[in-house]
mmCIF file of C-alpha atoms in Angstrom:
data_model
loop_
_atom_site.group_PDB
_atom_site.id
_atom_site.type_symbol
_atom_site.label_atom_id
_atom_site.label_comp_id
_atom_site.label_asym_id
_atom_site.label_seq_id
_atom_site.Cartn_x
_atom_site.Cartn_y
_atom_site.Cartn_z
ATOM 1 C CA MET A 11 204.785 55.910 148.836
ATOM 2 C CA THR A 12 202.334 55.370 151.680
ATOM 3 C CA ALA A 13 199.515 52.904 151.834
ATOM 4 C CA LYS A 14 196.039 54.367 151.755
ATOM 5 C CA THR A 15 194.012 53.543 154.849
ATOM 6 C CA THR A 16 190.275 53.430 155.031
ATOM 7 C CA LYS A 17 188.476 54.218 158.247
ATOM 8 C CA THR A 18 185.091 52.696 158.898
ATOM 9 C CA THR A 19 182.732 53.522 161.695
ATOM 10 C CA LYS A 20 181.209 50.728 163.747
ATOM 11 C CA THR A 21 178.208 51.425 165.936
ATOM 12 C CA THR A 22 177.304 49.033 168.737
ATOM 13 C CA THR A 23 173.811 49.289 170.183
ATOM 14 C CA TYR A 24 172.882 47.771 173.532
ATOM 15 C CA VAL A 25 169.231 46.873 174.163
ATOM 16 C CA GLU A 26 167.396 45.534 177.200
ATOM 17 C CA MET A 27 164.163 44.294 178.706
ATOM 18 C CA THR A 28 163.650 44.728 182.435
ATOM 19 C CA ASP A 29 160.412 42.766 182.684
ATOM 20 C CA ARG A 30 159.271 39.650 180.842
ATOM 21 C CA ASP A 31 155.955 41.398 180.082
ATOM 22 C CA GLN A 32 157.841 43.799 177.782
ATOM 23 C CA LEU A 33 158.216 41.017 175.198
ATOM 24 C CA VAL A 34 156.048 41.624 172.138
ATOM 25 C CA PRO A 35 155.878 38.144 170.604
ATOM 26 C CA ALA A 36 156.063 37.693 166.863
ATOM 27 C CA ALA A 37 153.617 35.456 165.059
ATOM 28 C CA PRO A 38 154.532 31.785 165.477
ATOM 29 C CA VAL A 39 156.329 30.049 162.632
ATOM 30 C CA PRO A 40 155.340 26.416 162.096
ATOM 31 C CA GLU A 41 158.191 23.965 162.532
ATOM 32 C CA LEU A 42 160.555 26.535 164.120
ATOM 33 C CA THR A 43 161.890 25.197 167.405
ATOM 34 C CA LEU A 44 164.531 26.121 169.953
ATOM 35 C CA ASP A 45 166.318 22.974 171.093
ATOM 36 C CA PRO A 46 168.765 22.749 173.999
ATOM 37 C CA VAL A 47 172.282 21.596 173.222
ATOM 38 C CA GLY A 48 173.925 18.986 175.388
ATOM 39 C CA ASP A 49 177.441 19.004 176.771
ATOM 40 C CA GLY A 50 178.846 16.377 174.428
ATOM 41 C CA GLN A 51 181.498 17.030 171.827
ATOM 42 C CA GLU A 52 179.194 16.300 168.898
ATOM 43 C CA ALA A 53 176.619 18.828 170.142
ATOM 44 C CA GLN A 54 179.285 21.454 170.768
ATOM 45 C CA ASP A 55 180.742 20.895 167.303
ATOM 46 C CA LEU A 56 177.285 21.456 165.792
ATOM 47 C CA VAL A 57 176.890 24.722 167.724
ATOM 48 C CA ALA A 58 180.372 25.872 166.683
ATOM 49 C CA ARG A 59 179.717 25.083 163.007
ATOM 50 C CA THR A 60 176.341 26.846 163.150
ATOM 51 C CA MET A 61 177.844 29.925 164.820
ATOM 52 C CA VAL A 62 180.492 30.108 162.109
ATOM 53 C CA ARG A 63 177.772 29.913 159.436
ATOM 54 C CA VAL A 64 175.692 32.607 161.163
ATOM 55 C CA GLY A 65 178.644 34.874 161.871
ATOM 56 C CA THR A 66 180.625 34.675 158.627
ATOM 57 C CA PRO A 67 178.644 37.402 156.803
ATOM 58 C CA HIS A 68 179.031 39.695 159.831
ATOM 59 C CA GLY A 69 182.616 39.140 160.934
ATOM 60 C CA TRP A 70 181.728 37.482 164.253
ATOM 61 C CA ARG A 71 184.601 36.385 166.491
ATOM 62 C CA SER A 72 183.342 32.787 166.246
ATOM 63 C CA VAL A 73 184.486 32.699 162.626
ATOM 64 C CA THR A 74 188.160 32.909 163.636
ATOM 65 C CA ARG A 75 187.965 30.940 166.904
ATOM 66 C CA THR A 76 190.370 28.002 166.713
ATOM 67 C CA PRO A 77 189.474 24.406 167.644
ATOM 68 C CA GLN A 78 191.668 24.892 170.721
ATOM 69 C CA GLU A 79 189.652 27.975 171.806
ATOM 70 C CA TRP A 80 186.160 26.454 171.560
ATOM 71 C CA PRO A 81 186.328 24.277 174.733
ATOM 72 C CA ALA A 82 187.081 27.317 176.919
ATOM 73 C CA TRP A 83 184.301 29.255 175.210
ATOM 74 C CA PHE A 84 181.783 26.479 175.964
ATOM 75 C CA ALA A 85 183.046 26.212 179.561
ATOM 76 C CA HIS A 86 182.172 29.832 180.383
ATOM 77 C CA PRO A 87 180.243 29.821 183.693
ATOM 78 C CA GLY A 88 176.502 30.222 183.209
ATOM 79 C CA ARG A 89 176.619 29.750 179.428
ATOM 80 C CA ARG A 90 173.778 27.847 177.766
ATOM 81 C CA CYS A 91 173.341 27.074 174.065
ATOM 82 C CA TRP A 92 170.347 26.233 171.886
ATOM 83 C CA LEU A 93 169.923 25.490 168.211
ATOM 84 C CA LEU A 94 167.108 27.011 166.242
ATOM 85 C CA ARG A 95 165.724 24.375 163.908
ATOM 86 C CA HIS A 96 163.314 24.818 161.050
ATOM 87 C CA ALA A 97 161.685 21.639 159.795
ATOM 88 C CA GLY A 98 164.342 19.745 161.759
ATOM 89 C CA GLU A 99 167.324 21.411 160.074
ATOM 90 C CA PRO A 100 169.709 23.814 161.879
ATOM 91 C CA ALA A 101 168.450 27.332 161.212
ATOM 92 C CA GLY A 102 170.377 29.368 163.766
ATOM 93 C CA VAL A 103 171.821 29.630 167.225
ATOM 94 C CA VAL A 104 171.041 31.195 170.602
ATOM 95 C CA VAL A 105 173.638 31.532 173.356
ATOM 96 C CA CYS A 106 172.810 33.026 176.756
ATOM 97 C CA ASP A 107 175.144 33.916 179.607
ATOM 98 C CA ARG A 108 173.545 34.057 183.041
ATOM 99 C CA HIS A 109 175.196 36.643 185.262
ATOM 100 C CA ALA A 110 175.241 36.529 189.075
ATOM 101 C CA ASP A 111 173.297 39.797 189.356
ATOM 102 C CA GLY A 112 170.066 38.366 187.894
ATOM 103 C CA GLU A 113 170.870 39.451 184.359
ATOM 104 C CA VAL A 114 170.923 37.278 181.276
ATOM 105 C CA GLU A 115 172.911 38.362 178.254
ATOM 106 C CA ILE A 116 171.892 36.952 174.910
ATOM 107 C CA LYS A 117 175.500 36.520 173.838
ATOM 108 C CA SER A 118 174.779 35.231 170.332
ATOM 109 C CA PHE A 119 171.623 35.127 168.271
ATOM 110 C CA GLY A 120 171.261 34.681 164.551
ATOM 111 C CA LEU A 121 170.112 32.686 161.587
ATOM 112 C CA VAL A 122 172.201 30.817 159.054
ATOM 113 C CA PRO A 123 172.395 32.758 155.763
ATOM 114 C CA GLU A 124 170.030 30.514 153.803
ATOM 115 C CA LYS A 125 167.255 31.096 156.393
ATOM 116 C CA VAL A 126 167.577 34.894 156.441
ATOM 117 C CA GLY A 127 164.698 36.655 154.711
ATOM 118 C CA GLN A 128 162.233 33.791 155.193
ATOM 119 C CA GLY A 129 160.256 35.423 158.017
ATOM 120 C CA LEU A 130 161.840 33.372 160.814
ATOM 121 C CA GLY A 131 163.694 36.103 162.727
ATOM 122 C CA GLY A 132 160.825 37.538 164.763
ATOM 123 C CA HIS A 133 159.621 34.204 166.093
ATOM 124 C CA ALA A 134 163.202 32.983 166.561
ATOM 125 C CA LEU A 135 163.895 36.020 168.753
ATOM 126 C CA THR A 136 160.634 35.474 170.641
ATOM 127 C CA LEU A 137 161.747 31.923 171.461
ATOM 128 C CA ALA A 138 165.210 33.148 172.495
ATOM 129 C CA VAL A 139 163.866 35.885 174.779
ATOM 130 C CA ARG A 140 161.385 33.544 176.462
ATOM 131 C CA GLN A 141 164.189 31.081 177.081
ATOM 132 C CA ALA A 142 166.409 33.823 178.527
ATOM 133 C CA TRP A 143 163.690 34.880 180.979
ATOM 134 C CA ASP A 144 163.120 31.239 181.963
ATOM 135 C CA LEU A 145 166.783 30.462 182.726
ATOM 136 C CA HIS A 146 166.269 31.135 186.417
ATOM 137 C CA PRO A 147 163.472 32.522 188.615
ATOM 138 C CA ASP A 148 165.582 35.526 189.688
ATOM 139 C CA VAL A 149 166.130 36.976 186.177
ATOM 140 C CA THR A 150 165.517 40.736 186.333
ATOM 141 C CA ARG A 151 166.962 41.859 183.010
ATOM 142 C CA VAL A 152 167.640 40.401 179.562
ATOM 143 C CA TRP A 153 170.005 42.326 177.323
ATOM 144 C CA LEU A 154 172.136 42.012 174.221
ATOM 145 C CA HIS A 155 174.119 44.093 171.818
ATOM 146 C CA THR A 156 174.215 44.337 168.065
ATOM 147 C CA ALA A 157 176.607 46.125 165.768
ATOM 148 C CA SER A 158 176.269 47.996 162.517
ATOM 149 C CA ASP A 159 178.029 45.137 160.716
ATOM 150 C CA ASP A 160 175.327 42.661 161.835
ATOM 151 C CA HIS A 161 172.268 42.041 159.654
ATOM 152 C CA PRO A 162 170.460 45.356 159.035
ATOM 153 C CA GLY A 163 167.191 43.804 160.247
ATOM 154 C CA ALA A 164 168.610 42.857 163.651
ATOM 155 C CA LEU A 165 168.093 46.095 165.578
ATOM 156 C CA PRO A 166 164.583 46.748 164.184
ATOM 157 C CA ASN A 167 163.645 43.165 165.158
ATOM 158 C CA TYR A 168 164.915 43.723 168.709
ATOM 159 C CA HIS A 169 162.904 46.927 168.997
ATOM 160 C CA ARG A 170 159.744 45.276 167.588
ATOM 161 C CA ARG A 171 160.057 42.519 170.208
ATOM 162 C CA GLY A 172 160.080 45.126 173.002
ATOM 163 C CA PHE A 173 163.764 45.751 173.679
ATOM 164 C CA ARG A 174 164.748 49.357 174.334
ATOM 165 C CA THR A 175 168.129 50.892 173.590
ATOM 166 C CA PHE A 176 170.113 51.818 176.695
ATOM 167 C CA LYS A 177 173.548 52.571 175.234
ATOM 168 C CA THR A 178 175.168 53.234 171.868
ATOM 169 C CA GLU A 179 178.897 53.307 171.148
ATOM 170 C CA THR A 180 180.570 54.451 167.947
ATOM 171 C CA ASN A 181 184.163 53.552 167.154
ATOM 172 C CA GLY A 182 186.313 54.239 164.129
ATOM 173 C CA THR A 183 188.254 51.211 162.918
ATOM 174 C CA ASP A 184 190.852 50.631 160.214
#
């Protein structure tokens, strides 16, 4: 007897902006802020917990990262973290990696499950993109990727904010 295997297809879409004027801002959301995270252990623990909450429904790598792996993740050169807060409570996370070639990758962006569907995503992404462009005066490109197992509203939100698709990859997985 052989075990039945199920193949699923995962599509990863890469999007970019090559000029800050390409951003199409969403309407502001009162009490939604993007707050920098310090280097202390307590701040890093809050980011890690928030990333796990954001990523659990989507199978993000952060969900399975061990306590021993987090310090190296935070120590990545050029990495900066922010918490999205709504009415003072953690609502999501933004992580950007600044690359030496003038590019900024939005490495992680998302809302905690209880904030999804409340109309926060567009303005949250607007705040994240502005922050990415402001990381350094020589930023020439902001990009990110999303996958078919992320929230179904992610890619449409990126496109509405002015990102354009520059690459798509499809892989079959078990």
